CSV table of C-alpha atoms in Angstrom, one decimal:
chain,number,residue,atom,x,y,z
A,7,PRO,CA,-43.5,5.8,12.7
A,8,PRO,CA,-42.3,6.1,16.3
A,9,PRO,CA,-44.9,6.7,19.0
A,10,PHE,CA,-43.7,10.3,19.4
A,11,PHE,CA,-43.9,12.2,16.1
A,12,PHE,CA,-42.6,11.7,12.6
A,13,GLN,CA,-40.0,13.8,10.9
A,14,PRO,CA,-37.4,13.0,8.2
A,15,HIS,CA,-34.3,11.4,9.7
A,16,ALA,CA,-32.1,14.5,9.1
A,17,ALA,CA,-34.4,16.7,11.1
A,18,ILE,CA,-35.0,14.4,14.1
A,19,GLY,CA,-32.4,16.1,16.3
A,20,ASP,CA,-33.6,19.6,15.6
A,21,SER,CA,-37.3,18.7,16.0
A,22,VAL,CA,-36.7,17.1,19.4
A,23,ALA,CA,-34.7,20.1,20.6
A,24,SER,CA,-37.3,22.6,19.4
A,25,ARG,CA,-40.2,20.8,21.1
A,26,GLY,CA,-38.3,20.5,24.3
A,27,LEU,CA,-38.7,16.8,24.6
A,28,GLY,CA,-35.4,16.4,26.3
A,29,ASP,CA,-32.5,14.0,26.2
A,30,VAL,CA,-34.6,11.0,27.2
A,31,TYR,CA,-36.8,11.3,24.1
A,32,LYS,CA,-33.7,11.9,21.9
A,33,ARG,CA,-32.2,8.6,23.2
A,34,GLN,CA,-35.5,6.8,22.6
A,35,LEU,CA,-35.8,8.1,19.1
A,36,ARG,CA,-32.2,7.1,18.2
A,37,LYS,CA,-32.7,3.6,19.6
A,38,TYR,CA,-35.9,3.3,17.6
A,39,TYR,CA,-34.3,4.2,14.3
A,40,ALA,CA,-31.2,2.1,15.0
A,41,GLU,CA,-33.5,-1.0,15.6
A,42,VAL,CA,-35.4,-0.2,12.3
A,43,ASN,CA,-32.1,-0.1,10.4
A,44,VAL,CA,-30.9,-3.3,11.9
A,45,ASP,CA,-34.2,-5.1,10.8
A,46,VAL,CA,-34.0,-3.6,7.3
A,47,ARG,CA,-30.3,-4.6,7.0
A,48,LYS,CA,-31.1,-8.1,8.0
A,49,LYS,CA,-34.0,-8.3,5.5
A,50,ILE,CA,-31.8,-7.0,2.7
A,51,GLU,CA,-29.0,-9.5,3.5
A,52,THR,CA,-31.6,-12.3,3.5
A,53,LEU,CA,-33.0,-11.3,0.1
A,54,ARG,CA,-29.5,-11.0,-1.4
A,55,LYS,CA,-28.6,-14.5,-0.2
A,56,GLN,CA,-31.9,-15.9,-1.6
A,57,LEU,CA,-31.4,-14.2,-5.0
A,58,ASP,CA,-27.7,-15.3,-5.2
A,59,HIS,CA,-28.8,-18.9,-4.5
A,60,HIS,CA,-31.5,-18.8,-7.2
A,61,ASN,CA,-29.0,-17.2,-9.7
A,62,TYR,CA,-26.6,-20.0,-9.0
A,63,ARG,CA,-29.3,-22.7,-9.5
A,64,TYR,CA,-30.6,-21.1,-12.7
A,65,TYR,CA,-27.4,-19.9,-14.5
A,66,VAL,CA,-24.8,-22.3,-13.2
A,67,LEU,CA,-26.5,-25.6,-12.4
A,68,ASP,CA,-29.4,-25.1,-14.9
A,69,ASP,CA,-31.7,-26.4,-12.3
A,70,PRO,CA,-34.0,-23.6,-11.0
A,71,GLU,CA,-35.9,-24.1,-7.8
A,72,VAL,CA,-38.5,-21.4,-8.2
A,73,ALA,CA,-40.6,-19.9,-11.1
A,74,ASP,CA,-39.5,-16.6,-12.7
A,75,LEU,CA,-42.4,-14.8,-11.0
A,76,ALA,CA,-41.2,-15.8,-7.5
A,77,TYR,CA,-37.7,-14.7,-8.4
A,78,ASP,CA,-38.9,-11.3,-9.8
A,79,THR,CA,-41.0,-10.8,-6.6
A,80,LEU,CA,-37.9,-11.2,-4.4
A,81,LEU,CA,-35.9,-8.9,-6.7
A,82,ARG,CA,-38.5,-6.2,-6.6
A,83,GLU,CA,-38.7,-6.4,-2.8
A,84,LEU,CA,-35.0,-5.9,-2.6
A,85,GLN,CA,-35.1,-3.0,-5.1
A,86,LYS,CA,-37.7,-1.2,-3.0
A,87,LEU,CA,-35.8,-1.7,0.2
A,88,GLU,CA,-32.6,-0.4,-1.4
A,89,LYS,CA,-34.4,2.5,-2.9
A,90,ASP,CA,-35.8,3.5,0.5
A,91,HIS,CA,-32.4,2.9,2.2
A,92,PRO,CA,-29.8,3.9,-0.4
A,93,GLU,CA,-27.1,3.9,2.2
A,94,LEU,CA,-27.4,0.1,2.4
A,95,VAL,CA,-26.7,-0.5,-1.3
A,96,THR,CA,-23.5,-2.4,-2.1
A,97,HIS,CA,-21.7,-3.2,-5.3
A,98,ASP,CA,-22.3,-7.0,-4.9
A,99,SER,CA,-26.1,-6.7,-4.6
A,100,PRO,CA,-28.1,-8.5,-7.3
A,101,THR,CA,-29.7,-5.2,-8.1
A,102,GLN,CA,-26.4,-3.7,-9.2
A,103,ARG,CA,-25.8,-6.0,-12.3
A,104,VAL,CA,-27.3,-3.3,-14.6
A,105,GLY,CA,-27.8,0.4,-14.3
A,106,ALA,CA,-24.5,2.1,-14.3
A,107,ARG,CA,-24.2,5.1,-16.6
A,108,PRO,CA,-22.6,4.4,-20.0
A,109,LEU,CA,-18.8,4.8,-20.2
A,110,GLU,CA,-17.1,7.3,-22.5
A,111,ALA,CA,-14.2,4.9,-23.0
A,112,PHE,CA,-12.8,1.8,-21.4
A,113,GLY,CA,-10.0,2.2,-18.9
A,114,THR,CA,-6.9,-0.1,-18.9
A,115,VAL,CA,-6.0,-2.8,-16.3
A,116,ASP,CA,-2.6,-4.3,-15.8
A,117,HIS,CA,-2.5,-8.0,-15.3
A,118,ARG,CA,-0.7,-9.1,-12.2
A,119,LEU,CA,0.6,-12.1,-14.2
A,120,PRO,CA,0.7,-12.2,-18.0
A,121,MET,CA,-2.5,-13.5,-19.5
A,122,LEU,CA,-1.4,-15.8,-22.3
A,123,SER,CA,-3.4,-17.2,-25.2
A,124,LEU,CA,-3.6,-20.8,-26.3
A,125,GLU,CA,-1.7,-22.1,-29.4
A,126,ASN,CA,-3.2,-24.2,-32.1
A,127,ALA,CA,-1.9,-27.6,-33.2
A,128,MET,CA,-2.9,-28.2,-36.8
A,129,SER,CA,-0.9,-31.4,-37.6
A,130,ASP,CA,0.5,-34.5,-35.9
A,131,GLU,CA,4.0,-32.9,-36.0
A,132,GLU,CA,2.8,-29.8,-34.1
A,133,LEU,CA,1.1,-32.0,-31.5
A,134,ILE,CA,4.2,-34.1,-31.0
A,135,ALA,CA,6.3,-31.0,-30.7
A,136,PHE,CA,3.9,-29.7,-28.0
A,137,ASP,CA,4.3,-33.0,-26.1
A,138,GLU,CA,8.0,-32.7,-26.3
A,139,ARG,CA,7.9,-29.1,-24.9
A,140,MET,CA,5.7,-30.3,-22.0
A,141,LYS,CA,8.1,-33.1,-21.1
A,142,LYS,CA,11.1,-30.7,-21.2
A,143,GLY,CA,9.3,-28.2,-19.1
A,144,LEU,CA,8.3,-30.8,-16.5
A,145,ASP,CA,11.7,-32.5,-16.8
A,146,VAL,CA,10.2,-36.0,-17.4
A,147,VAL,CA,10.9,-38.7,-19.9
A,148,LYS,CA,7.8,-40.9,-19.4
A,149,SER,CA,4.5,-40.3,-21.2
A,150,ILE,CA,2.3,-37.5,-19.9
A,151,GLU,CA,-1.4,-38.1,-19.3
A,152,TYR,CA,-3.5,-35.3,-20.7
A,153,VAL,CA,-7.0,-34.1,-20.0
A,154,VAL,CA,-8.9,-32.9,-23.2
A,155,GLU,CA,-11.8,-30.5,-22.9
A,156,LEU,CA,-13.9,-28.5,-25.4
A,157,LYS,CA,-12.9,-24.9,-25.7
A,158,MET,CA,-15.7,-22.4,-25.5
A,159,ASP,CA,-14.8,-19.7,-28.0
A,160,GLY,CA,-15.7,-16.2,-27.0
A,161,LEU,CA,-13.7,-13.5,-25.2
A,162,ALA,CA,-11.0,-14.3,-22.6
A,163,VAL,CA,-11.5,-12.3,-19.4
A,164,GLU,CA,-10.0,-12.0,-16.0
A,165,LEU,CA,-12.2,-11.6,-12.8
A,166,ILE,CA,-10.6,-10.2,-9.7
A,167,TYR,CA,-12.2,-11.0,-6.3
A,168,GLU,CA,-11.3,-9.3,-3.0
A,169,ASN,CA,-12.7,-10.7,0.3
A,170,GLY,CA,-15.1,-12.8,-1.8
A,171,THR,CA,-16.6,-9.9,-3.8
A,172,PHE,CA,-16.1,-9.3,-7.5
A,173,VAL,CA,-14.4,-5.9,-7.7
A,174,ARG,CA,-12.9,-5.7,-11.2
A,175,GLY,CA,-12.8,-7.5,-14.6
A,176,CYS,CA,-10.9,-7.0,-17.8
A,177,THR,CA,-10.1,-8.5,-21.2
A,178,ARG,CA,-6.8,-10.2,-22.1
A,179,GLY,CA,-5.7,-7.3,-24.3
A,180,ASP,CA,-2.0,-7.8,-25.3
A,181,GLY,CA,-1.5,-10.2,-22.4
A,182,PHE,CA,0.0,-7.6,-20.1
A,183,THR,CA,-2.7,-4.9,-20.2
A,184,GLY,CA,-6.4,-5.4,-20.8
A,185,GLU,CA,-9.5,-3.2,-21.1
A,186,GLY,CA,-11.5,-2.7,-17.9
A,187,ILE,CA,-15.0,-4.1,-18.6
A,188,THR,CA,-16.2,-4.5,-15.0
A,189,GLN,CA,-19.7,-3.0,-15.6
A,190,ASN,CA,-20.4,-5.3,-18.5
A,191,LEU,CA,-19.1,-8.4,-16.7
A,192,ARG,CA,-21.5,-7.7,-13.8
A,193,THR,CA,-24.4,-8.2,-16.2
A,194,VAL,CA,-23.4,-11.9,-16.9
A,195,ARG,CA,-25.6,-13.8,-14.6
A,196,ALA,CA,-23.3,-16.8,-14.4
A,197,ILE,CA,-20.6,-14.6,-12.8
A,198,PRO,CA,-21.2,-14.4,-9.0
A,199,LEU,CA,-20.9,-10.9,-7.6
A,200,LYS,CA,-20.3,-12.4,-4.2
A,201,LEU,CA,-18.9,-15.9,-3.6
A,202,ARG,CA,-21.0,-18.5,-1.8
A,203,ASP,CA,-18.8,-19.3,1.2
A,204,GLN,CA,-15.8,-17.9,3.1
A,205,LYS,CA,-13.2,-20.5,2.0
A,206,TRP,CA,-11.4,-18.2,-0.4
A,207,PRO,CA,-8.1,-16.2,-0.4
A,208,SER,CA,-8.5,-12.6,0.5
A,209,SER,CA,-7.6,-11.7,-3.1
A,210,PHE,CA,-7.4,-13.9,-6.2
A,211,GLU,CA,-8.0,-13.9,-10.0
A,212,VAL,CA,-10.2,-16.1,-12.1
A,213,ARG,CA,-9.6,-16.5,-15.8
A,214,GLY,CA,-12.0,-17.9,-18.4
A,215,GLU,CA,-14.1,-17.4,-21.4
A,216,VAL,CA,-17.3,-15.4,-21.7
A,217,PHE,CA,-19.2,-17.0,-24.6
A,218,MET,CA,-22.6,-17.3,-26.3
A,219,ASP,CA,-24.1,-20.7,-27.1
A,220,LYS,CA,-25.7,-21.5,-30.4
A,221,GLN,CA,-29.2,-21.4,-29.2
A,222,GLY,CA,-28.8,-17.9,-27.7
A,223,PHE,CA,-27.0,-16.8,-30.9
A,224,VAL,CA,-29.8,-17.9,-33.1
A,225,LEU,CA,-32.4,-16.2,-30.9
A,226,LEU,CA,-30.4,-13.0,-30.8
A,227,ASN,CA,-30.0,-12.9,-34.6
A,228,GLU,CA,-33.7,-13.5,-35.0
A,229,GLN,CA,-34.5,-10.5,-32.8
A,230,ARG,CA,-32.0,-8.3,-34.6
A,231,LEU,CA,-33.5,-9.1,-37.9
A,232,LYS,CA,-37.0,-8.2,-36.6
A,233,GLU,CA,-35.5,-4.9,-35.5
A,234,GLY,CA,-34.0,-4.3,-38.9
A,235,ALA,CA,-30.4,-4.7,-37.6
A,236,SER,CA,-27.7,-6.7,-39.2
A,237,PRO,CA,-27.2,-10.3,-37.8
A,238,PHE,CA,-23.9,-11.3,-36.2
A,239,ALA,CA,-21.6,-13.5,-38.2
A,240,ASN,CA,-20.9,-16.1,-35.5
A,241,PRO,CA,-21.3,-16.6,-31.7
A,242,ARG,CA,-17.7,-15.7,-31.0
A,243,ASN,CA,-17.9,-12.3,-32.6
A,244,ALA,CA,-21.3,-11.7,-31.0
A,245,ALA,CA,-19.9,-12.5,-27.5
A,246,ALA,CA,-16.8,-10.4,-27.9
A,247,GLY,CA,-18.8,-7.4,-29.4
A,248,SER,CA,-21.4,-7.7,-26.6
A,249,LEU,CA,-18.7,-7.3,-23.9
A,250,ARG,CA,-17.1,-4.3,-25.5
A,251,GLN,CA,-20.2,-2.1,-25.3
A,252,LEU,CA,-19.8,1.2,-23.5
A,253,ASP,CA,-23.4,0.9,-22.4
A,254,SER,CA,-23.8,-2.1,-20.0
A,255,SER,CA,-27.5,-2.2,-20.6
A,256,VAL,CA,-26.8,-3.4,-24.1
A,257,THR,CA,-24.6,-6.2,-22.8
A,258,ALA,CA,-27.3,-7.1,-20.3
A,259,GLY,CA,-29.6,-7.9,-23.2
A,260,ARG,CA,-27.3,-10.4,-24.8
A,261,PRO,CA,-27.4,-14.2,-23.8
A,262,LEU,CA,-23.9,-14.4,-22.5
A,263,LYS,CA,-22.5,-17.2,-20.3
């Protein structure tokens, strides 16, 4: 506490006036609490950067630098500071991934550009027809070089970032309008709530697939059987169903990537 006397912040001005300490003491008290808030803000920012870094190492690179206990210690320290200073809590804080109240229903989000789905090619003829469409679209005659990647099958989502902060997320829906599932997407640890550097457009969209790998799927079904619940049929359905929970704490308990 300051060297004068201690009162809750809201009562500082009244207490000073009632005790007749004068304008000098008022200014000294305001300066003291301003300095305390600056120090707390800096500590909170440092802890958030550390936790974001460790989340990136663990969930994206699969190469953690610290043990779980060290991470949990940092997280609890941040949680305590934010509890003591709720005015400093922000939506991109690592503490805000889980905890929002359950929704009564999902809202809708209009896609800025249509969010299209992939087509299947089940035969040589369909693959050749696809190649011909690509050449026509690119207005070329020569052969096209393709990059082939595995497709992670889960639920297609769109993430919207503004000034480097994740602000909104939704499903594909009908390609023009999707369901707003921001609260649930915040619980997916591989999705950064705040981007790591400043070299980004002020507003942009990221589209991809939230999925569940086989190992996580097996462990989840084992747990559900122990609890007397029905197992999921496959990882894709498990991932899609997990993201469409009205209670984000349920989503947080699922091994989504």
